[in-house]
mmCIF file of C-alpha atoms in Angstrom:
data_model
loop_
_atom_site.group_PDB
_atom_site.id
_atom_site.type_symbol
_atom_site.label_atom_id
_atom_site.label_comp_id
_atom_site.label_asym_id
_atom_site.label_seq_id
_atom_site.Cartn_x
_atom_site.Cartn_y
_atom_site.Cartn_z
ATOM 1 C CA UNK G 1435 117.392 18.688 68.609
ATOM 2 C CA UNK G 1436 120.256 20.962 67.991
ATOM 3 C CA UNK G 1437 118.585 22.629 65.486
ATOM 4 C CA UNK G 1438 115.449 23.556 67.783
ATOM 5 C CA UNK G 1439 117.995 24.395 71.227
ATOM 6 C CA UNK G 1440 119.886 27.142 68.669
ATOM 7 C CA UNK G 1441 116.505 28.928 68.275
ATOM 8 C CA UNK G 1442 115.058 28.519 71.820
ATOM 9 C CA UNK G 1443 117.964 30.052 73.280
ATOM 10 C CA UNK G 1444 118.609 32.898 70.847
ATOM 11 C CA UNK G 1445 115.022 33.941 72.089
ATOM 12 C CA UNK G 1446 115.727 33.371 75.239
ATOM 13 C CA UNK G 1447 118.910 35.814 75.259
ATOM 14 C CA UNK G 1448 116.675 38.998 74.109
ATOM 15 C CA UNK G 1449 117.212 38.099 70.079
ATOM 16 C CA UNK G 1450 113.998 38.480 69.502
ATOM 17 C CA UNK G 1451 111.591 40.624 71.879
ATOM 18 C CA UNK G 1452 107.734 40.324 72.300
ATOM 19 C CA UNK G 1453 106.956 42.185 69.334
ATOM 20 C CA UNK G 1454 107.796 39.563 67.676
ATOM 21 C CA UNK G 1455 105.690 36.675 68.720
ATOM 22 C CA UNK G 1456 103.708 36.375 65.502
ATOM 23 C CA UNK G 1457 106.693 35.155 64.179
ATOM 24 C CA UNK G 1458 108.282 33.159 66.903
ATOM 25 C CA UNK G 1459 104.618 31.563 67.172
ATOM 26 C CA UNK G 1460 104.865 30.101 63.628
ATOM 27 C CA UNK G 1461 108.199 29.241 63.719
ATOM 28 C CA UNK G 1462 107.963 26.892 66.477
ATOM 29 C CA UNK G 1463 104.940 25.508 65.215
ATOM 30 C CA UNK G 1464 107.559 24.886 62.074
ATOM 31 C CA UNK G 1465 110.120 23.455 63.700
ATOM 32 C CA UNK G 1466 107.522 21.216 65.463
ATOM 33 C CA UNK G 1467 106.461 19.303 62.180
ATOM 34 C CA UNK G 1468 109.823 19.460 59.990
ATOM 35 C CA UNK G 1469 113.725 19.795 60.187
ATOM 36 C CA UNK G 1470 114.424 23.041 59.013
ATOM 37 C CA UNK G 1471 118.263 23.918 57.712
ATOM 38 C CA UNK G 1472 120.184 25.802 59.828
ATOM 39 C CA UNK G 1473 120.818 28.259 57.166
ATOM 40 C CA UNK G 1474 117.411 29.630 57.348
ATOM 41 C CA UNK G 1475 116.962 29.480 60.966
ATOM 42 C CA UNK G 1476 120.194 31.782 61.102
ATOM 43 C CA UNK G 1477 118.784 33.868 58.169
ATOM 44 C CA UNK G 1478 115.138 34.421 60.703
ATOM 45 C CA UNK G 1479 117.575 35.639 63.403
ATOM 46 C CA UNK G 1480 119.637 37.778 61.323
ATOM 47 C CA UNK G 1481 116.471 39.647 60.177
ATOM 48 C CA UNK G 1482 114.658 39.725 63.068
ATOM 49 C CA UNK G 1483 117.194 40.518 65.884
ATOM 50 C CA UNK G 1484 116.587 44.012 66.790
ATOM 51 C CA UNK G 1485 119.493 46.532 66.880
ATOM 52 C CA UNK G 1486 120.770 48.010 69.706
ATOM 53 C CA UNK G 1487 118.311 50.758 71.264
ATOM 54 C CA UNK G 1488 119.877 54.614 71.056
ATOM 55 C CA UNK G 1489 120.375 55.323 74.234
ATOM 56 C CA UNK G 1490 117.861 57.720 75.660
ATOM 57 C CA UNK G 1491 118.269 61.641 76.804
ATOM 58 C CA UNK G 1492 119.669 62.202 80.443
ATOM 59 C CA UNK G 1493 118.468 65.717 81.645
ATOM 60 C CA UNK G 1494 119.765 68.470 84.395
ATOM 61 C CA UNK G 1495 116.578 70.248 85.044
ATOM 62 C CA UNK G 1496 118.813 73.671 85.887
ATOM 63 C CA UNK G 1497 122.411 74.831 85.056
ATOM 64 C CA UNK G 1498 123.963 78.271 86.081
ATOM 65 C CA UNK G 1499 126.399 80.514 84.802
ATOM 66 C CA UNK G 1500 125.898 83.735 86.386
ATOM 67 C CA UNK G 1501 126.073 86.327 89.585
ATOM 68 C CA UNK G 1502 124.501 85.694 92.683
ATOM 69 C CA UNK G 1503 123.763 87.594 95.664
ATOM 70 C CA UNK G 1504 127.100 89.598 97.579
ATOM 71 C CA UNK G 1505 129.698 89.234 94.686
ATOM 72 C CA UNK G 1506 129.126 84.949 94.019
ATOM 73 C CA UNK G 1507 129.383 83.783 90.507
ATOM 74 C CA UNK G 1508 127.151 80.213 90.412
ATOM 75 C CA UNK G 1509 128.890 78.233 87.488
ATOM 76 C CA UNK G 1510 127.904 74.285 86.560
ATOM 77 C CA UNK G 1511 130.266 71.809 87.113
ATOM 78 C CA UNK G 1512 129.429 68.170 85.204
ATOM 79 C CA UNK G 1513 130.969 65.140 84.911
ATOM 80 C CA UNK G 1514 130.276 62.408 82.388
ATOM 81 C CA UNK G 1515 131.316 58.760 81.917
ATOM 82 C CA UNK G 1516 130.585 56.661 79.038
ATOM 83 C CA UNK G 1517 130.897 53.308 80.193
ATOM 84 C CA UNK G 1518 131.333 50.233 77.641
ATOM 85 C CA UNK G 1519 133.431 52.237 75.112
ATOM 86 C CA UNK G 1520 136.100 51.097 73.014
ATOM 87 C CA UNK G 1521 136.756 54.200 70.657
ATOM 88 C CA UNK G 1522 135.641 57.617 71.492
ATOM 89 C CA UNK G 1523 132.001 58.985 72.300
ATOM 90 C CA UNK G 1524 130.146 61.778 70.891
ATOM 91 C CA UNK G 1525 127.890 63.067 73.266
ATOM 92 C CA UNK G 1526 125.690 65.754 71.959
ATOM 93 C CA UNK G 1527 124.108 68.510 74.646
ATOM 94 C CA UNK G 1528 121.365 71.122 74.106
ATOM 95 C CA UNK G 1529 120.605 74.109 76.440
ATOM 96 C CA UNK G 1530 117.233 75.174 77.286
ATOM 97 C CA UNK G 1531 117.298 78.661 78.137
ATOM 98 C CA UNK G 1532 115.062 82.052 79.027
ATOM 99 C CA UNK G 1533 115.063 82.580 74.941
ATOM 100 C CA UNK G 1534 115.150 78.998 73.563
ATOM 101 C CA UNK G 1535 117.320 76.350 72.936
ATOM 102 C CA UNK G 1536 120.925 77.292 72.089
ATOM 103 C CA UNK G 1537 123.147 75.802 69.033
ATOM 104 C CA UNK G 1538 123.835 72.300 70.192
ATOM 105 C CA UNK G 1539 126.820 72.038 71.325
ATOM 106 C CA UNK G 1540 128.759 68.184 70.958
ATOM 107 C CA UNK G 1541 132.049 66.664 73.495
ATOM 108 C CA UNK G 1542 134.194 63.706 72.444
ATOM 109 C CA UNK G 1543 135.249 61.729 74.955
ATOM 110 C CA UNK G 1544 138.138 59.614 74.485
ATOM 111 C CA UNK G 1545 138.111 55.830 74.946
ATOM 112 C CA UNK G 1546 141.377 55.705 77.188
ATOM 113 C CA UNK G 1547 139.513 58.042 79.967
ATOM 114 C CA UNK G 1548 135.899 56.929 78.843
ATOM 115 C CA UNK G 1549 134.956 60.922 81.127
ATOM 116 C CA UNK G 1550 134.690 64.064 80.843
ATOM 117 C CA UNK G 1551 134.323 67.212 82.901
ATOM 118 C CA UNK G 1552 133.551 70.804 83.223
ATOM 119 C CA UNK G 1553 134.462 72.960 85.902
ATOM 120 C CA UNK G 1554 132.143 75.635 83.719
ATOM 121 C CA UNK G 1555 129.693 73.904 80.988
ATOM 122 C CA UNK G 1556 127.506 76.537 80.166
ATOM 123 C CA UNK G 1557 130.711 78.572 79.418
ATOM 124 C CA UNK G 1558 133.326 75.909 77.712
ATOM 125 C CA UNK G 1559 130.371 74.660 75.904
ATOM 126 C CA UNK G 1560 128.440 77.813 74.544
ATOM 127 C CA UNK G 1561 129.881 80.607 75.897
ATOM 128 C CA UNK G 1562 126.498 81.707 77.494
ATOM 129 C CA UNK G 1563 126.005 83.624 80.691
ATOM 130 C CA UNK G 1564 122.636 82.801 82.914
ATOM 131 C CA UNK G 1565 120.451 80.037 83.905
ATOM 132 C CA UNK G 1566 119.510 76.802 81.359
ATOM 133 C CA UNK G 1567 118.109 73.318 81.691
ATOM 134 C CA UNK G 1568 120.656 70.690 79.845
ATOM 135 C CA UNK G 1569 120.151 67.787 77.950
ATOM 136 C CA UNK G 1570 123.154 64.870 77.161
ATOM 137 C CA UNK G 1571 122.957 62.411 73.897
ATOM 138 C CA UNK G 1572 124.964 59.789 72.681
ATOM 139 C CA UNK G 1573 125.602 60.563 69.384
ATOM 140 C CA UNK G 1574 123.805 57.383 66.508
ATOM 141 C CA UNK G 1575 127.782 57.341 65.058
ATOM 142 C CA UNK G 1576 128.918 56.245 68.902
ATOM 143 C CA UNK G 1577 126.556 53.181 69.209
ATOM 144 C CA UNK G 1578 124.048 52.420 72.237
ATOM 145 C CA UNK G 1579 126.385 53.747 75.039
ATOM 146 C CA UNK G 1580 125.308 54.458 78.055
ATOM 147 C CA UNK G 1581 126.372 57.653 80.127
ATOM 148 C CA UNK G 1582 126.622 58.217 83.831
ATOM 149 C CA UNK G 1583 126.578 62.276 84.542
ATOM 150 C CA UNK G 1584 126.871 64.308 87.379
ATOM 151 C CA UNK G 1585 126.257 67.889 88.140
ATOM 152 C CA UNK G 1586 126.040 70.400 90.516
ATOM 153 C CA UNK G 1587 126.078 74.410 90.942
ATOM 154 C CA UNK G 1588 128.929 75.736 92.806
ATOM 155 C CA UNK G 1589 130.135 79.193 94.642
ATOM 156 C CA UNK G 1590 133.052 80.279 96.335
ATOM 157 C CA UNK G 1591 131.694 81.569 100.112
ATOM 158 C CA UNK G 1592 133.608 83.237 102.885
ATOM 159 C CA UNK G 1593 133.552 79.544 103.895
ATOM 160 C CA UNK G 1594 135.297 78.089 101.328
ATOM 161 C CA UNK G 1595 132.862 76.835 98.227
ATOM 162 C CA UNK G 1596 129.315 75.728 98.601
ATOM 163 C CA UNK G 1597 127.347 73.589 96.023
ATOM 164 C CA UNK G 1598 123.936 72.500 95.283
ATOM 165 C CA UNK G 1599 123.910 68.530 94.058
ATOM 166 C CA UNK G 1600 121.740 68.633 90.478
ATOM 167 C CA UNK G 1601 119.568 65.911 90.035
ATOM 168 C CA UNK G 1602 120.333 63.960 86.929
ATOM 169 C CA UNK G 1603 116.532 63.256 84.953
ATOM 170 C CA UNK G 1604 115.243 61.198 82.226
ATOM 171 C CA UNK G 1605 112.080 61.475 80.389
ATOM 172 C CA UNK G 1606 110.146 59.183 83.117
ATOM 173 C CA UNK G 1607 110.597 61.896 85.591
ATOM 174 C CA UNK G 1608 109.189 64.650 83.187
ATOM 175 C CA UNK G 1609 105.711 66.000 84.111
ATOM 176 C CA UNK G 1610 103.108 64.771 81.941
ATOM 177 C CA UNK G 1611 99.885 66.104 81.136
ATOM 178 C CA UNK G 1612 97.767 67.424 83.801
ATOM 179 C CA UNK G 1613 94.957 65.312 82.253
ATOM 180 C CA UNK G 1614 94.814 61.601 80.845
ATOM 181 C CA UNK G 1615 91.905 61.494 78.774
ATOM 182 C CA UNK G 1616 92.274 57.670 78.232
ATOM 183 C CA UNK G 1617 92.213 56.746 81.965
ATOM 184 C CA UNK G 1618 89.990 59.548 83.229
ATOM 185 C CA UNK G 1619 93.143 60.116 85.042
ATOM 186 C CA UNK G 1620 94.603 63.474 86.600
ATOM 187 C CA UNK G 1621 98.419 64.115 87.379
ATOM 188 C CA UNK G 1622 99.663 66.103 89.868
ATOM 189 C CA UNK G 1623 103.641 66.697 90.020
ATOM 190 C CA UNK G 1624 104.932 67.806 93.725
ATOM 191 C CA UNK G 1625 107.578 68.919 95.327
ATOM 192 C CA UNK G 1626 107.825 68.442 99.015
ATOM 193 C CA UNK G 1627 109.661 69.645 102.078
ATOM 194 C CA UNK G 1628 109.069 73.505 100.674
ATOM 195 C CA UNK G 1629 110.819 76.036 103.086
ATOM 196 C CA UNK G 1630 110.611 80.307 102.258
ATOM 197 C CA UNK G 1631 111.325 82.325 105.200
ATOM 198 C CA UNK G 1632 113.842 85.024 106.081
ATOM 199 C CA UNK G 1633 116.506 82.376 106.010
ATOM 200 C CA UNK G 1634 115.693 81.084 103.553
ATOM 201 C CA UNK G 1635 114.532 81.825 99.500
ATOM 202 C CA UNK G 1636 112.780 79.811 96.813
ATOM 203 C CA UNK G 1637 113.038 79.599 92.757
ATOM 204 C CA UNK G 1638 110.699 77.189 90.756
ATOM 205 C CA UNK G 1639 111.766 76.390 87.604
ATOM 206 C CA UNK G 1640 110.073 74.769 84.553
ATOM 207 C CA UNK G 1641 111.954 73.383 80.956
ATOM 208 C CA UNK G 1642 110.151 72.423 77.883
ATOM 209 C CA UNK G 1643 111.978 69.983 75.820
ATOM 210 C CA UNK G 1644 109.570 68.981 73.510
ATOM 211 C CA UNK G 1645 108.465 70.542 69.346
ATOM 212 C CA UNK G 1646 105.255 72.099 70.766
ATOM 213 C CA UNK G 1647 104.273 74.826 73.478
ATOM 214 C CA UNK G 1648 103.189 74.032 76.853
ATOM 215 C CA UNK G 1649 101.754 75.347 79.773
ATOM 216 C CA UNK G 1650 102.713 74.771 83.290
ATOM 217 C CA UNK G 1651 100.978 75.977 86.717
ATOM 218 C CA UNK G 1652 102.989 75.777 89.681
ATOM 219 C CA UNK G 1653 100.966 76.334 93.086
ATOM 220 C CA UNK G 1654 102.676 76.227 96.066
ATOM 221 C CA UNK G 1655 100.381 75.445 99.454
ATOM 222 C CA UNK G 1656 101.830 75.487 103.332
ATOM 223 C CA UNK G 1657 100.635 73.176 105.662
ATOM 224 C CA UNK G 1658 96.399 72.531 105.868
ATOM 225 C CA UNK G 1659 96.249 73.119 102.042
ATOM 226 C CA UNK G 1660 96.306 76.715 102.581
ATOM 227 C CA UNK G 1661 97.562 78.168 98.681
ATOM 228 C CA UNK G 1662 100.772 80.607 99.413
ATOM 229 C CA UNK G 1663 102.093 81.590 96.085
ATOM 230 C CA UNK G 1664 101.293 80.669 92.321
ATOM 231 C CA UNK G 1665 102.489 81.076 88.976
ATOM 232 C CA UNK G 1666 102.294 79.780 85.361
ATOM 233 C CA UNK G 1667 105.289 78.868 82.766
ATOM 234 C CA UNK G 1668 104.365 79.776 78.953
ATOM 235 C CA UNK G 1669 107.055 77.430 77.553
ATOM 236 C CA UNK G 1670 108.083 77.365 73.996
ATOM 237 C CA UNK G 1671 109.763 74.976 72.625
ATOM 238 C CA UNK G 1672 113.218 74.329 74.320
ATOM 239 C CA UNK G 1673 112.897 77.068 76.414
ATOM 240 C CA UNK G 1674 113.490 77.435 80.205
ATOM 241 C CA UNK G 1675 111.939 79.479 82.895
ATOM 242 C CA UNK G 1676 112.806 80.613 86.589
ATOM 243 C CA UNK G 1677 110.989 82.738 88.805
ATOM 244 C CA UNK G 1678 111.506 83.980 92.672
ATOM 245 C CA UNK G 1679 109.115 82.881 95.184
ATOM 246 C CA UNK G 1680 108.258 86.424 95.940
ATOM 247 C CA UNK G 1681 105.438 88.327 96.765
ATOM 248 C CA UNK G 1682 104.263 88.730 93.094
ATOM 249 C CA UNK G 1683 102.352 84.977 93.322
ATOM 250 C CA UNK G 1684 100.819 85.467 96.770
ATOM 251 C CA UNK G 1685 96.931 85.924 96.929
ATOM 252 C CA UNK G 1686 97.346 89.444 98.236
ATOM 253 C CA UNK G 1687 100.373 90.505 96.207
ATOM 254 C CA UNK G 1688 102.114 91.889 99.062
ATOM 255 C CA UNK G 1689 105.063 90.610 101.758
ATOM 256 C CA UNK G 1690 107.552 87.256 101.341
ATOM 257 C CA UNK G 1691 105.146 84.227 101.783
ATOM 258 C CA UNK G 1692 105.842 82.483 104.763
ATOM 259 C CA UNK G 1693 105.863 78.786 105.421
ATOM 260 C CA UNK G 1694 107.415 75.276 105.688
ATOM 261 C CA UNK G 1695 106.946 71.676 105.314
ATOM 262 C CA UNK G 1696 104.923 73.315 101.972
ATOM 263 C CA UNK G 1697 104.446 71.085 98.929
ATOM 264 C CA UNK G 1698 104.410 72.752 95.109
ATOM 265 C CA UNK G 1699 101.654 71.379 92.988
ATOM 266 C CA UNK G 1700 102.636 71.113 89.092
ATOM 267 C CA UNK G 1701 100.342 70.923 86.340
ATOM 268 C CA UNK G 1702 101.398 70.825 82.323
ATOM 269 C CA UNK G 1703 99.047 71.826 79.803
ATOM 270 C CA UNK G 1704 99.948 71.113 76.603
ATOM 271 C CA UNK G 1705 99.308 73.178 73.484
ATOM 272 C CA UNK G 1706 98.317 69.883 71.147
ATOM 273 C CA UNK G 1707 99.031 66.606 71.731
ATOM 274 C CA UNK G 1708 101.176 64.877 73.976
ATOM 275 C CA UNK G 1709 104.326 66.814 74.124
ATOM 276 C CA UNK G 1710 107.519 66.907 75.973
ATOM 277 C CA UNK G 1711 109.371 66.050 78.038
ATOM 278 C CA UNK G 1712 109.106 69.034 80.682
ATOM 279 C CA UNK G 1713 110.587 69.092 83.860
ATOM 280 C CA UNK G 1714 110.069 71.511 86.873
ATOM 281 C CA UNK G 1715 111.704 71.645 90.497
ATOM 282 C CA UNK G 1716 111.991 74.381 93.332
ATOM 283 C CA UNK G 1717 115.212 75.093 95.051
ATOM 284 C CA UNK G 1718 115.334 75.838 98.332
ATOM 285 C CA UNK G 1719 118.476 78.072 99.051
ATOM 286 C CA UNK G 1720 120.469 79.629 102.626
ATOM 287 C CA UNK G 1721 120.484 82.845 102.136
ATOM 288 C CA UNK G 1722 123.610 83.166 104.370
ATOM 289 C CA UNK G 1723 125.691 80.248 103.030
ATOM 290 C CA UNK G 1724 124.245 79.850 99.337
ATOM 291 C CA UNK G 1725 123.840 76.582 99.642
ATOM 292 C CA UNK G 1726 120.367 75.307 98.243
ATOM 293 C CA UNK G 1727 118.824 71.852 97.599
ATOM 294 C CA UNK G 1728 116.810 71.147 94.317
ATOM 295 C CA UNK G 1729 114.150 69.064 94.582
ATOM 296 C CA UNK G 1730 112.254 67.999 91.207
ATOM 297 C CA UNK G 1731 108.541 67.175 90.863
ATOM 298 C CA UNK G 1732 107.856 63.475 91.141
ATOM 299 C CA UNK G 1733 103.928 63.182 89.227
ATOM 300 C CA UNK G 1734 101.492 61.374 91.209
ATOM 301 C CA UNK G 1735 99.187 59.417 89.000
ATOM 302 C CA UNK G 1736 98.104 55.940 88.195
ATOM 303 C CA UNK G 1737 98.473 53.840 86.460
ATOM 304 C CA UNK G 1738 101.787 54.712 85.225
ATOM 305 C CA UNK G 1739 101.561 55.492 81.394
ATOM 306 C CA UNK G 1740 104.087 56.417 78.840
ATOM 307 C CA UNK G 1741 102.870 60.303 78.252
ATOM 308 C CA UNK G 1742 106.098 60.934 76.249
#
């Protein structure tokens, strides 16, 4: 009885996962017509316990390093914790940018503080002026750690400094394919709660993370459906891409489109395959203050599917 609690339970805890179950299946039926030594049950788990998981990519869909409008400098500021560490973390972190990804950069982070921050990353970390998507890895040496970051872009105003909270993203929140083929399925990725008027401006932004080139169309419609700007995003691999809402993507080509409550439509097309991940958002910014608000595309689709 002792013999058959030991295995029960060590599935029970996670030991052995649902991949598995050929081999639970018999196993049971095993220990159902004969003792078996403990020796070999403790051998099965030892071989069949899966290791730890590597802990997946957290993204910031857009980073700045560079001038702004009247004399501000936008710089990144990021803070990461790496909770559950007992000797120091590697974390490795690419930048997407305008020309492709730059050298990876990597930051230890030292078990007595478990954080690390950045009043500047693009700068401390790869001395590179301009706009850039990020991505944050625990390094395979450091174990299955998880991280917690933070982020926003940050300018000194003639009211003291003003900052735009960066949404942190993982590879569920990436857009996928505008077109399932195995569901008959379309996704759309939106943004809501669009605003471009003469107190306000607009960027939309796109990243492509992923080995292979992709496509994106971003469509931007006010209220009624009525289409007030468009654009599309030739990404190569890791490279990012931001554009003005202007009066370049407007169906006449001329004057600042005008609108609110306006939603921006998303669609990824990828070269071959199912690529990725890629991640788009518009920011909304006060022209008077600098303050802005990022808001990434959420896909609309369903089922939910793995694209990536």
């Amino acid at each position: 009885m002792a013999l058959i609690f030991v295995f029960i339970e060590a599935i029970s805890l996670g030991c052995l996962t649902p991949h598995h179950f050929k081999m639970r299946h018999t196993s049971l039926r095993l220990l159902r017509v004969a003792p078996i030594p403990l020796v070999i049950v403790s051998a099965l788990l030892a071989v069949y316990a899966p290791p730890l998981p590597a802990q997946p990519a957290v993204y910031l869909p857009g980073a700045a390093n560079t001038a702004g409008l009247d004399g501000s400098q936008f710089r990144t500021r990021v803070f990461i914790f790496a909770y559950g560490a007992s000797t120091p973390v590697i974390v490795n972190v690419s930048a997407a940018t305008p020309r492709g990804l730059l050298t990876p950069a990597s930051v230890v982070i030292p078990d007595d503080s478990l954080s690390y921050s950045s009043e500047n990353i693009l700068d401390d970390l790869f001395h590179y002026t301009g706009g850039a998507a990020l991505s944050f890895t625990v390094d395979p040496s450091s174990g299955g750690l998880g991280l917690v970051v933070r982020a926003e872009v940050y300018t000194d105003g003639p009211f003291g400094e003003m900052s735009t909270p960066v949404p942190v993203l993982t590879s569920g929140d990436a857009v996928p394919p505008a077109y399932n083929p195995v569901f008959g399925q379309y996704n759309i990725s939106l943004s809501i709660g669009m605003r471009s008027d003469s107190a306000h401006r607009m960027n939309v932004a796109c990243s492509n993370f992923g080995p292979s080139a992709v496509s994106v169309d971003a469509y931007l419609y006010s209220t009624g459906g009525v289409l007030e700007w468009n654009h599309e995003f030739p990404l190569s691999p890791g490279q990012w891409s931001q554009t003005a809402v202007d009066s370049t993507g407007t169906p006449d080509g001329t004057g600042l489109p005008v609108f609110s409550n306006g939603v921006a439509h998303f669609y990824a097309y990828p070269a071959q395959g199912n690529v990725g991940p890629v991640f788009c958002y518009a920011v909304i910014v006060n022209n008077a203050s600098n303050d802005g608000t990022v808001v990434p595309a959420t896909t609309r689709g369903q089922p939910p599917i793995p694209i990536y």
